[in-house]
Structures are given as C-alpha cells and as structure tokens.
C-alpha cells in the first residue's frame, strides 16, 4: 500500500502525468540552462573584454618667438583642453571607465639576471642594451690618436686601439673580443695628457656603450642570408673578387668591396670597414665626474633640484694607467674607488625596469595580445587595491635568472644620477636607469612574489607602446611614491565602457576635437556583444515560453491528477486516518511523478543544453550576419561553438520545478482536507 | 445505556440560494444489538443525521453521545477508526488497493501488524462470502454487491460497535440487496452491533427492529 505501488497500479495515468510533467520539466530545465548560459557567457564577455583608448603619440611642430628668434618644438596633438575633456569623461564614467596610469622606477635584485639583445639570435641592437653595456677592462694600447678639438667645449677625445688583457666586468651575454677600439673623452687637455696614452702601456678603463662589432657583422650577414647568426662561418670569406663583383653598385657610394661571404646559394660583398669588425669590439670612456659645471645640481624625478652637485653623483673613475697587477692596484688607495665601480656594475647587470600598473590589460601590448601571460596569472583586483608585492617577469629574464612562478625576489629601488635626462631622451626605451654607486639604492628592500611570466611577440621591438624584456610589472600601489609617469606610450591608457567607442567619437566630434586622438581597441567586442545579446534575447524568450508551459502543465497536473486523490483522501478521513496522515499519503502519490519528471527533465536538459545553446548562438550570428573571427583573436574563438555550460542552472530549474509541483500538490491536498469527507467522495 | 444517543441535534447548511435546516432538534437513543432503519423522502435530512452520528459533520446545537460521552470531547478520528464504521451507497473502496488491502487499511490505522491485519481481513472477507479468489482483485473487478460486501467486511474486521450505512443497497439488485441486508442484520443480532441503515428500500425497513422516519429534518419513530 505504498504510494509507489498505488502509482504502478495506474500505469497509463502515471505515464500520461510523467510525459506531461517530464516534457514541461525538460523544456523548463533546458531553457533555464540556455538562459543561464547566455547570461553567464555575456557577463563573462563583459568582464573579459576591455576596450582601451590609447592616446596618440603624434606631435605637431610648434613655432614660438624668443628674443627675435623663431623657435620650433614638437608638441603632442592632444592639447591640455582635450586632456581635460577626456578626464572629465573618465570622471563621469558613462563612456570612459577611467584613465590608467603606469609608473616607472628602476630596481636592483641580486636574483634577477638581466638580458641583452645580444643574447637573442639576429636581434642584436647595441643601443637597446644600455645600461648593461657598461664594462671594466684591463687593456694594452696598440695605437692612440688625439681627435681634433671640439668647438665650444673643453672636452678632448682620443681614439685608441688596444688589446683586451682582462675583462674585469662585462655583461655575461657578451663575448669577449680581442681587438678593442675605444674613444676616451677627457674633460680637458691636461687630463688627457696626464693619462699619457702610448702604445704598449696598460690601462684600467671604465667604459660605456660596449658594442660587439663581430656580433654586429655576423648579424648583418645573417640578416642578408636569412639564417641564424650561429650559422655564420667567417672562414667562408673569400678575398678573390671577380671584376663584376668589384664593379657592383652599392647604395653607399663609399662602399668598396674587398671580400665576399659565399654560400651555395648566395654571395655577400664586404667592405674593409666590415672586415675590421671581425673579432673586434668598441666602447666609449667618459669621465663623468667633472664633466658638468660645478654649479649644476642633481635633479630628482619630480624635477626639483637637489643640493648635490651632479659631478659628485659619479665615481671619479674612467681610465687609469696600470703599472702593477690588477689585484695589487685594487688593494691600493687609488683602487678603492675602482672597487666601488666594480660593485656598481654588479648592481647594474642585475637591474630591471619596474612598471607599476592598476590594470595590466589596459596596456596596449597586453590588450592586443602582443604580450601575454604564459605561466601563472595576472594580478587580481585585491592585489591591485592592496598594493600586494607580486610581480610578472618576462620569460627571458626568468630563464636567465633560473626563476619560476612562486619564487620570491628582493627588489631595491633606485634612481640614476640624472633620471629625467635619461627618461626624456628620444632613444630611451624604458630601460632601467644607470646605477650610480654614489647615489645608491633607495632605503628598504621589498620582497616580491613572482605570480606570472609573460612573453612578448617581439622582445626588442621599440615601438611607442612596447617595453623591453628587462621589465618587471607590479601593482602600482606596491611601488614607492617617487616614480615617473606621463601620458605617453606605455604610461597611459583610457579604459572605455565596452561598446562605447562610437559614443566616444561622437563626444569628441561634438567638441570639434579630432576623433583620432585616441586609438580605440575593443578586440571585436562590438561584434561579439551583438551576437551575444541576440543569443540572450532568444534564450530569454525561450525561458519565458518554458515558464508558461510549466505553469500550464502544473495546472493540468493539479486538476487531472492531484484532484483525483480527493476520493482517496475523503475515504481515508472517513475511516479516521487523521488529516495529516491522509494528506501525506495522498501527497506522496501525487509528488512522486513530479520527482520522476523533474529528474528526467534535468537529464534531458543537461544532454541537450549545449546543442541548443550552440544552435541559438549560430542563429543569432546568422540573423546579425556577423562573424566571430575577431573574437578568435582574443581567445573567444570557441564561443561560437561552445558557450559556457551551466548544468547547475539546469539542476536548479529541475529542483525548483519539483519543489513547486510538490508544494502546489501539498497545498491543494491540504485545502481539500479542510472539507468534510462526505464532500470528497 | 444506549450505545449512541442524539440529543436535540440541529444542523443547517447554506446553499447558493438558501439556508437549509437539514436536522431539527432530533433526539434518539440507539442500542447495541438493534437494527435501525432510517427512512424518509429525499432531502428529509437522513444522510445529514447519519453524518452527524458518524462524526463526519458537527451539529450546530445538541450533542451526540457515544456510550454516554459527548462526541465533541472525544478524538473523532479514533471514534471513526475504532467504534463507528460507515458504509456508503457508492461502496467507497480505495480503487487502487486490492480487496484485502481495503479491509486491512482500518486495521493498519489501529496499528495491527501486517500479518495480523492480513489474517483478520481474510477472516472478515470469508464471513461476507468472499473467498481467496477475490482477495487480490481491485474493486473495479467486482460487482456492486461484492464491493458492498467488502465494505461490510472492512466494518467487521475492526469489530466496530456502531455501523452506520447510507443506502447500502441503493445500487444493488433485489437479490444482492437482500444478502446485504441479511449481513447487516446479522451484524446487529449476532455481533451485538448497533446498526443504523438509511434506506428507501422497504425490504430493508421491514428487516429493521426499529424504524425512524425523517420528515423535514424531524425524526419520528415508527413501529417496525
């Protein structure tokens, strides 16, 4: 006499109720799953897609008059008035969500090994290796020649050729070459004379701008032959040129071929200047201490003058005769400052640029996928907010430093002796500052955890919005206050509300501002959003229809099935079973089909949800006649075939329907039980 | 002491158009071992009086006394479960329970064990002439007379003291009616039950020890 047995004794009715509720439940569960899927997919897309507006770096020539002179200078095409208007939009928040400003500072970490362009095959660009191209050598002079004096300055240069005896400090990425050519720049003729540079004499030199001429030559040849630098074998050089080769025209009229590099497929002619690069290197020796006027003070990163003379920010080392063994010299009083110079370069080789950000994805490179996290993760909102000491490091730096995600590094921040001069120089590409032992590190060392590793599509690209691999990213709030920032290049981006690019352009046009002062990138959000909103609307309509169907099915269920329990209920009551027991028994009989049907609905819903979602999505795509190709660029390529599956919503819908049917049946039976048993017969 | 007494019972109900005074100041004493017939015209209040006596409805005034105790002060469910049993014209069997399960049901309410309930149900069914071949059938597979016998067996199984039957032969042919009246009479005289039968059947009235007539809600005793 169990409720189940009661049900099984009326198989046709049970089947009818099961089909009625089951179909309604399947439709309801399926539509709930599809609706939740549409909603979640849309929400995720809203969250994942970031629309950025990158300020143009375009400048215009501005002419000003000064003391009767016409002066020209370059100014950004974005005027202060435009910035003000854009900032106003950002504060309002309807079109522009906000402005994201990056900060810059240099840092030293003994755990980090910097990398140079010389490390990467075919990418050697000496200028980009600054300031890692500083070195200390013991050299023996082969020849020396004083350059003609320069007008308007006391500086005197000499061009020296020498053999490198010992590389005291040289960045580990560079190979040591035998032949050295260098220029020594003295602050006066007396200073040069005091050096007494003569063939055969030994010197200790502190240099900058180390250029591996041999590597440069190999890179040039490899570029021409489209092969790896390591494949270049200079023993293939031939000096036997044909008459035709001797007469070959060259873009450089001074180019005189003297040799050729030959492979099976191709021949490249080389000049004497190029041959001189073989096994050679070049550098510059500057005597910074004393180069500046005595009254020139060092300037801080905020632009304010300090009370420290700029000359004193540099060690007084550049070139000194070496008559003794190096070790003996370094132990002498004269060698003490050279020891500091050695330490200075130790720090320099382990220095990096640190970029603080409040939203990594707002930066052009990360937004456009030109830089991306390959291991670990980006920063979380909480980390940005709290200024957590976490960082992202480039893949090449991590490999060179033998570090990984989860490792911790100590960062000691510093500024160079003349920071603004470096940063505002046109050739500056976000390299770390030149480290000065005299200026030292800023107080305190901060421990950072590596939470992610990023990769760039081109490590040594120097476009305005790019950065070099020795760049560490960290949350803005974790950096010291004394940081540099600007509105140019990597330093500034507006983040727009998704789908508001046109609104921004309209707003700019309404102010008669050029619409191209911000380059907007939405990674195809506008197309994607249109499709997804179509999908969402279809899913909503489906869900609405399913709700109506479920209500209709419930009404039929109550009228034709639950109501049939009235006779049993009345009889039970008349036999004295008590209301509660009678209601419970009848309710179990009525609720069981609802439970079976909801379970079946859940199963059917889960099995068909993905197919239905896909079908609705592609229908929306067809109706809107748009493609999802742009979405593929940012990793949403699978969204057209695989929206976010929401089995939880299907289960929840099934459970809800089960609960509603059961509760409605219970309330209905309870209401019936209030009547006299005689009325229920 | 009468098993069942009605003391100045009055009951009215509202229809869409009027208030019907179905029972007016009815008093009577009903004893064990007696077969009562309650006759009267349709709408005279017979079934309403029976419902009041069975505790299925509550009178607006007056009282029903069961062995001298006011029914209002008793557990009405327990009264219907143990002391009073109602037999309806439409048999009122559970359509999805077998014959035996129908008879077992009130015994299960009285917390009899499965085996005990089964034995008692089978005994009761045998008493009303339904052998084993009927026990596993559903009510729909039985004739009207057989279904009414099952209803009587259900009454027999719980050994109810009071049996209230509302036109038990209303849907039956003459032969079956006679058998059912015989069974009910037997319950009164052999099982010492107080049997009250609401009927239009003159044969049933003839079989009764005492006949009451209802007329416009009022009760009058007639000589049997």
Coordinates of C-alpha atoms in Angstrom, one line a residue, chain A residues 1-369:
Chain A
X1 CA 0.0 0.0 0.0
X2 CA 2.9 2.3 -0.6
X3 CA 2.4 5.4 -2.7
X4 CA 4.7 3.9 -5.4
X5 CA 2.6 0.7 -5.6
X6 CA -0.5 2.9 -5.9
X7 CA 1.1 4.6 -8.8
X8 CA 2.2 1.5 -10.5
X9 CA -1.4 0.2 -10.4
X10 CA -2.4 3.1 -12.7
X11 CA 0.3 2.8 -15.4
X12 CA -1.5 4.7 -18.1
X13 CA -2.2 7.7 -15.9
X14 CA 1.3 7.6 -14.5
X15 CA 2.7 7.6 -18.0
X16 CA 0.5 10.5 -19.0
X17 CA 1.4 12.5 -16.0
X18 CA 5.1 11.6 -16.4
X19 CA 5.0 12.7 -20.0
X20 CA 3.2 15.9 -19.3
X21 CA 5.4 17.0 -16.4
X22 CA 8.5 15.4 -17.9
X23 CA 8.2 17.3 -21.2
X24 CA 7.4 20.5 -19.3
X25 CA 10.3 19.9 -17.0
X26 CA 12.7 19.1 -19.8
X27 CA 11.7 22.3 -21.6
X28 CA 12.0 24.4 -18.4
X29 CA 15.3 22.9 -17.4
X30 CA 16.7 23.2 -20.9
X31 CA 15.6 26.8 -21.3
X32 CA 16.9 27.7 -17.8
X33 CA 20.2 26.2 -18.7
X34 CA 20.4 28.0 -22.0
X35 CA 19.3 31.3 -20.4
X36 CA 21.9 30.9 -17.6
X37 CA 24.4 30.0 -20.2
X38 CA 23.6 33.1 -22.2
X39 CA 23.6 35.3 -19.2
X40 CA 27.0 33.9 -17.9
X41 CA 28.6 34.0 -21.3
X42 CA 27.5 37.6 -21.7
X43 CA 28.7 38.5 -18.2
X44 CA 32.0 36.8 -18.8
X45 CA 32.5 38.5 -22.1
X46 CA 31.7 41.8 -20.5
X47 CA 34.2 41.1 -17.8
X48 CA 36.9 39.6 -20.1
X49 CA 36.7 42.2 -22.8
X50 CA 38.5 45.5 -22.1
X51 CA 38.1 48.4 -24.5
X52 CA 41.0 50.7 -24.4
X53 CA 41.7 54.1 -25.9
X54 CA 45.4 54.7 -26.4
X55 CA 46.3 58.4 -26.7
X56 CA 48.1 59.1 -29.9
X57 CA 51.8 59.9 -29.7
X58 CA 51.6 62.1 -32.8
X59 CA 53.2 65.5 -32.4
X60 CA 52.9 68.8 -34.3
X61 CA 55.5 71.4 -34.9
X62 CA 55.0 74.5 -32.8
X63 CA 56.7 77.8 -33.7
X64 CA 57.5 80.4 -31.0
X65 CA 59.3 83.7 -31.0
X66 CA 62.0 84.3 -28.4
X67 CA 64.2 87.4 -28.4
X68 CA 63.7 87.8 -32.1
X69 CA 64.4 84.2 -32.8
X70 CA 61.9 81.8 -34.3
X71 CA 62.0 78.6 -32.2
X72 CA 60.5 75.3 -33.2
X73 CA 59.5 72.5 -30.9
X74 CA 57.3 69.4 -31.1
X75 CA 54.1 69.2 -29.0
X76 CA 51.5 66.5 -28.7
X77 CA 48.5 67.0 -30.9
X78 CA 46.4 66.4 -27.7
X79 CA 46.0 69.8 -26.1
X80 CA 45.5 70.4 -22.4
X81 CA 41.9 71.3 -23.2
X82 CA 41.4 67.9 -24.8
X83 CA 43.0 66.1 -21.9
X84 CA 40.7 68.0 -19.6
X85 CA 37.7 67.0 -21.6
X86 CA 38.8 63.3 -21.7
X87 CA 39.5 63.3 -18.0
X88 CA 36.0 64.8 -17.5
X89 CA 34.5 61.9 -19.4
X90 CA 36.5 59.5 -17.3
X91 CA 35.3 61.1 -14.1
X92 CA 31.7 60.8 -15.4
X93 CA 32.2 57.2 -16.2
X94 CA 29.5 56.6 -18.8
X95 CA 31.7 56.5 -21.8
X96 CA 35.2 56.2 -20.3
X97 CA 35.5 54.0 -17.3
X98 CA 38.7 55.5 -16.2
X99 CA 42.3 56.5 -17.0
X100 CA 45.0 54.1 -16.2
X101 CA 48.4 55.5 -15.5
X102 CA 51.5 53.3 -15.3
X103 CA 54.5 54.2 -13.1
X104 CA 58.2 53.6 -13.7
X105 CA 61.2 53.1 -11.5
X106 CA 64.4 51.1 -11.6
X107 CA 65.2 48.3 -9.2
X108 CA 68.1 46.0 -8.3
X109 CA 67.6 42.4 -7.4
X110 CA 70.5 40.0 -6.9
X111 CA 68.2 37.2 -8.0
X112 CA 67.5 38.7 -11.4
X113 CA 69.8 38.4 -14.3
X114 CA 69.2 41.0 -17.0
X115 CA 69.2 40.0 -20.6
X116 CA 70.5 41.9 -23.6
X117 CA 69.6 41.9 -27.3
X118 CA 73.0 40.2 -28.0
X119 CA 71.5 37.1 -26.4
X120 CA 68.8 36.7 -29.0
X121 CA 69.8 35.4 -32.4
X122 CA 69.6 38.0 -35.1
X123 CA 68.3 40.8 -32.8
X124 CA 71.5 42.5 -31.7
X125 CA 70.8 46.2 -31.3
X126 CA 73.6 47.7 -29.2
X127 CA 71.6 50.8 -28.3
X128 CA 68.9 48.8 -26.6
X129 CA 71.4 47.2 -24.3
X130 CA 72.1 50.4 -22.4
X131 CA 72.9 50.4 -19.4
X132 CA 74.1 46.8 -19.4
X133 CA 76.8 47.8 -21.9
X134 CA 79.0 49.3 -19.2
X135 CA 82.2 47.4 -18.7
X136 CA 85.6 47.5 -17.0
X137 CA 88.7 46.1 -18.8
X138 CA 92.4 46.0 -18.4
X139 CA 93.7 46.9 -21.9
X140 CA 97.1 47.3 -23.6
X141 CA 97.2 50.2 -26.0
X142 CA 98.2 49.4 -29.6
X143 CA 97.8 52.9 -31.0
X144 CA 96.3 56.2 -29.9
X145 CA 95.4 59.3 -31.7
X146 CA 94.1 62.6 -30.3
X147 CA 91.0 63.8 -32.1
X148 CA 90.7 67.4 -33.3
X149 CA 89.4 69.7 -30.6
X150 CA 85.6 70.3 -30.5
X151 CA 84.4 73.9 -30.7
X152 CA 82.7 75.4 -27.6
X153 CA 83.8 72.8 -25.2
X154 CA 86.9 71.8 -23.2
X155 CA 86.3 68.1 -23.9
X156 CA 89.1 66.4 -25.6
X157 CA 88.7 63.0 -27.3
X158 CA 91.3 60.4 -28.3
X159 CA 90.7 57.3 -30.4
X160 CA 92.5 54.3 -29.1
X161 CA 93.1 50.8 -30.4
X162 CA 94.0 48.2 -27.8
X163 CA 94.1 44.6 -26.9
X164 CA 91.9 43.5 -24.1
X165 CA 94.0 41.8 -21.4
X166 CA 91.3 41.1 -18.9
X167 CA 87.6 41.7 -18.8
X168 CA 87.1 42.8 -15.2
X169 CA 83.4 43.4 -15.6
X170 CA 81.4 42.5 -18.8
X171 CA 77.8 41.6 -19.0
X172 CA 77.6 37.8 -19.3
X173 CA 75.6 38.0 -22.5
X174 CA 78.6 39.4 -24.4
X175 CA 81.5 37.5 -25.8
X176 CA 85.0 38.9 -25.3
X177 CA 86.7 40.1 -28.4
X178 CA 90.5 40.6 -28.8
X179 CA 90.6 43.9 -30.6
X180 CA 89.2 46.9 -28.9
X181 CA 88.6 50.3 -30.3
X182 CA 87.5 53.0 -27.9
X183 CA 87.1 56.7 -27.6
X184 CA 88.2 58.3 -24.4
X185 CA 86.6 61.6 -23.6
X186 CA 88.6 63.7 -21.2
X187 CA 87.3 66.9 -19.6
X188 CA 90.4 68.8 -20.5
X189 CA 93.6 68.6 -22.5
X190 CA 95.6 68.4 -19.2
X191 CA 93.5 65.4 -18.1
X192 CA 94.3 63.6 -21.4
X193 CA 98.0 64.5 -21.2
X194 CA 98.1 63.1 -17.7
X195 CA 97.0 59.8 -19.0
X196 CA 100.0 59.6 -21.3
X197 CA 98.3 57.2 -23.6
X198 CA 101.0 55.4 -25.5
X199 CA 101.4 52.1 -27.4
X200 CA 102.3 49.2 -25.1
X201 CA 101.0 50.8 -21.9
X202 CA 98.4 49.1 -19.8
X203 CA 95.3 50.8 -18.5
X204 CA 92.3 50.1 -16.5
X205 CA 89.2 51.5 -18.2
X206 CA 85.6 52.0 -17.1
X207 CA 83.5 52.2 -20.2
X208 CA 80.0 52.5 -21.5
X209 CA 78.4 51.6 -24.8
X210 CA 80.1 48.3 -25.4
X211 CA 79.5 47.2 -28.9
X212 CA 80.3 43.7 -30.0
X213 CA 81.4 44.6 -33.6
X214 CA 81.9 41.0 -34.5
X215 CA 78.4 40.1 -33.5
X216 CA 77.1 43.1 -35.3
X217 CA 78.9 41.9 -38.5
X218 CA 77.5 38.3 -38.1
X219 CA 74.0 39.7 -37.5
X220 CA 74.2 41.8 -40.7
X221 CA 75.4 38.8 -42.7
X222 CA 72.8 36.5 -41.1
X223 CA 70.1 39.1 -41.9
X224 CA 71.1 39.1 -45.6
X225 CA 71.3 35.3 -45.8
X226 CA 68.1 34.9 -43.7
X227 CA 69.8 32.4 -41.4
X228 CA 70.8 32.1 -37.8
X229 CA 73.8 34.1 -36.6
X230 CA 75.3 30.9 -35.2
X231 CA 75.3 29.6 -38.8
X232 CA 77.6 32.3 -40.0
X233 CA 81.1 30.8 -40.5
X234 CA 83.6 33.6 -41.3
X235 CA 86.1 31.1 -42.7
X236 CA 83.9 31.1 -45.8
X237 CA 85.2 34.6 -46.5
X238 CA 86.9 34.9 -49.9
X239 CA 89.1 37.7 -51.0
X240 CA 89.2 36.8 -54.6
X241 CA 86.6 39.1 -56.1
X242 CA 85.6 39.0 -59.8
X243 CA 85.7 42.1 -61.9
X244 CA 81.9 42.1 -61.9
X245 CA 81.9 41.9 -58.1
X246 CA 84.3 44.7 -57.9
X247 CA 82.0 46.8 -60.1
X248 CA 78.8 46.0 -58.2
X249 CA 76.8 49.1 -57.4
X250 CA 76.0 49.7 -53.7
X251 CA 73.6 52.1 -52.0
X252 CA 76.6 53.5 -50.1
X253 CA 78.9 55.3 -52.7
X254 CA 81.9 54.9 -50.4
X255 CA 81.4 51.1 -50.2
X256 CA 84.4 49.3 -51.7
X257 CA 84.2 45.6 -51.7
X258 CA 87.3 43.8 -50.6
X259 CA 86.0 40.3 -49.7
X260 CA 82.9 38.2 -50.1
X261 CA 80.9 35.8 -47.9
X262 CA 79.9 32.9 -50.0
X263 CA 77.4 30.1 -49.6
X264 CA 76.0 27.7 -52.1
X265 CA 73.0 30.0 -52.9
X266 CA 74.2 33.5 -52.4
X267 CA 77.2 35.9 -52.1
X268 CA 77.5 39.0 -50.0
X269 CA 80.2 41.6 -50.6
X270 CA 82.0 43.0 -47.6
X271 CA 84.0 46.3 -47.2
X272 CA 87.2 46.8 -45.3
X273 CA 85.3 48.5 -42.6
X274 CA 83.2 45.4 -42.2
X275 CA 86.2 43.2 -42.1
X276 CA 87.6 45.3 -39.3
X277 CA 84.7 44.3 -37.2
X278 CA 85.9 40.7 -37.1
X279 CA 86.8 39.8 -33.5
X280 CA 86.5 43.4 -32.5
X281 CA 84.5 45.5 -30.1
X282 CA 84.0 49.1 -29.4
X283 CA 83.3 51.2 -26.4
X284 CA 83.3 54.8 -25.1
X285 CA 85.2 56.0 -22.0
X286 CA 83.7 59.1 -20.4
X287 CA 84.9 61.0 -17.4
X288 CA 81.5 61.9 -16.0
X289 CA 82.9 63.2 -12.7
X290 CA 84.0 66.7 -13.7
X291 CA 82.1 66.8 -17.0
X292 CA 79.4 69.1 -15.7
X293 CA 79.7 72.7 -14.5
X294 CA 80.3 72.8 -10.7
X295 CA 77.0 74.7 -10.1
X296 CA 74.9 72.1 -11.8
X297 CA 72.9 70.2 -9.2
X298 CA 71.4 66.8 -9.5
X299 CA 67.6 66.9 -10.2
X300 CA 65.1 64.5 -8.7
X301 CA 62.5 62.5 -10.6
X302 CA 59.9 65.2 -9.6
X303 CA 62.0 67.8 -11.4
X304 CA 63.2 69.6 -8.3
X305 CA 66.9 70.4 -7.9
X306 CA 68.8 68.8 -5.1
X307 CA 71.7 70.3 -3.2
X308 CA 74.1 67.6 -4.5
X309 CA 76.4 68.7 -7.4
X310 CA 75.8 66.4 -10.4
X311 CA 79.6 65.7 -10.7
X312 CA 79.5 64.1 -7.3
X313 CA 76.9 61.6 -8.3
X314 CA 79.5 59.8 -10.4
X315 CA 82.5 57.9 -9.3
X316 CA 85.8 59.5 -10.2
X317 CA 86.9 56.6 -12.4
X318 CA 87.3 56.3 -16.1
X319 CA 90.8 55.4 -17.2
X320 CA 94.0 55.0 -15.3
X321 CA 97.4 53.7 -16.1
X322 CA 98.0 50.2 -14.6
X323 CA 101.7 49.6 -13.8
X324 CA 101.0 46.8 -11.3
X325 CA 99.0 43.6 -11.1
X326 CA 95.2 44.4 -11.1
X327 CA 94.7 42.8 -7.6
X328 CA 97.5 44.9 -6.2
X329 CA 96.1 48.1 -7.7
X330 CA 92.6 47.4 -6.4
X331 CA 94.0 46.9 -2.9
X332 CA 95.7 50.3 -3.1
X333 CA 94.1 53.6 -2.0
X334 CA 93.8 54.5 -5.6
X335 CA 92.0 51.3 -6.4
X336 CA 89.3 51.8 -3.7
X337 CA 87.0 53.8 -5.9
X338 CA 87.6 51.2 -8.7
X339 CA 86.3 48.5 -6.4
X340 CA 83.2 50.6 -6.0
X341 CA 82.9 50.9 -9.8
X342 CA 83.1 47.1 -10.0
X343 CA 80.3 46.8 -7.5
X344 CA 78.3 49.5 -9.4
X345 CA 78.4 47.3 -12.5
X346 CA 77.4 44.2 -10.4
X347 CA 74.3 46.1 -9.4
X348 CA 73.7 47.3 -13.0
X349 CA 73.8 43.9 -14.5
X350 CA 71.1 42.8 -12.0
X351 CA 68.9 45.9 -12.5
X352 CA 65.5 46.0 -14.2
X353 CA 62.7 48.5 -15.0
X354 CA 59.7 48.1 -12.8
X355 CA 56.4 49.2 -14.3
X356 CA 53.5 49.7 -11.8
X357 CA 50.0 49.3 -13.2
X358 CA 46.4 49.3 -11.9
X359 CA 45.2 47.2 -14.8
X360 CA 47.7 45.2 -16.8
X361 CA 45.2 44.5 -19.6
X362 CA 44.7 48.2 -20.1
X363 CA 48.2 48.4 -21.6
X364 CA 48.2 48.2 -25.3
X365 CA 50.6 45.2 -25.6
X366 CA 48.7 43.0 -23.2
X367 CA 45.4 44.1 -24.5
X368 CA 46.3 43.3 -28.1
X369 CA 48.0 40.0 -27.2

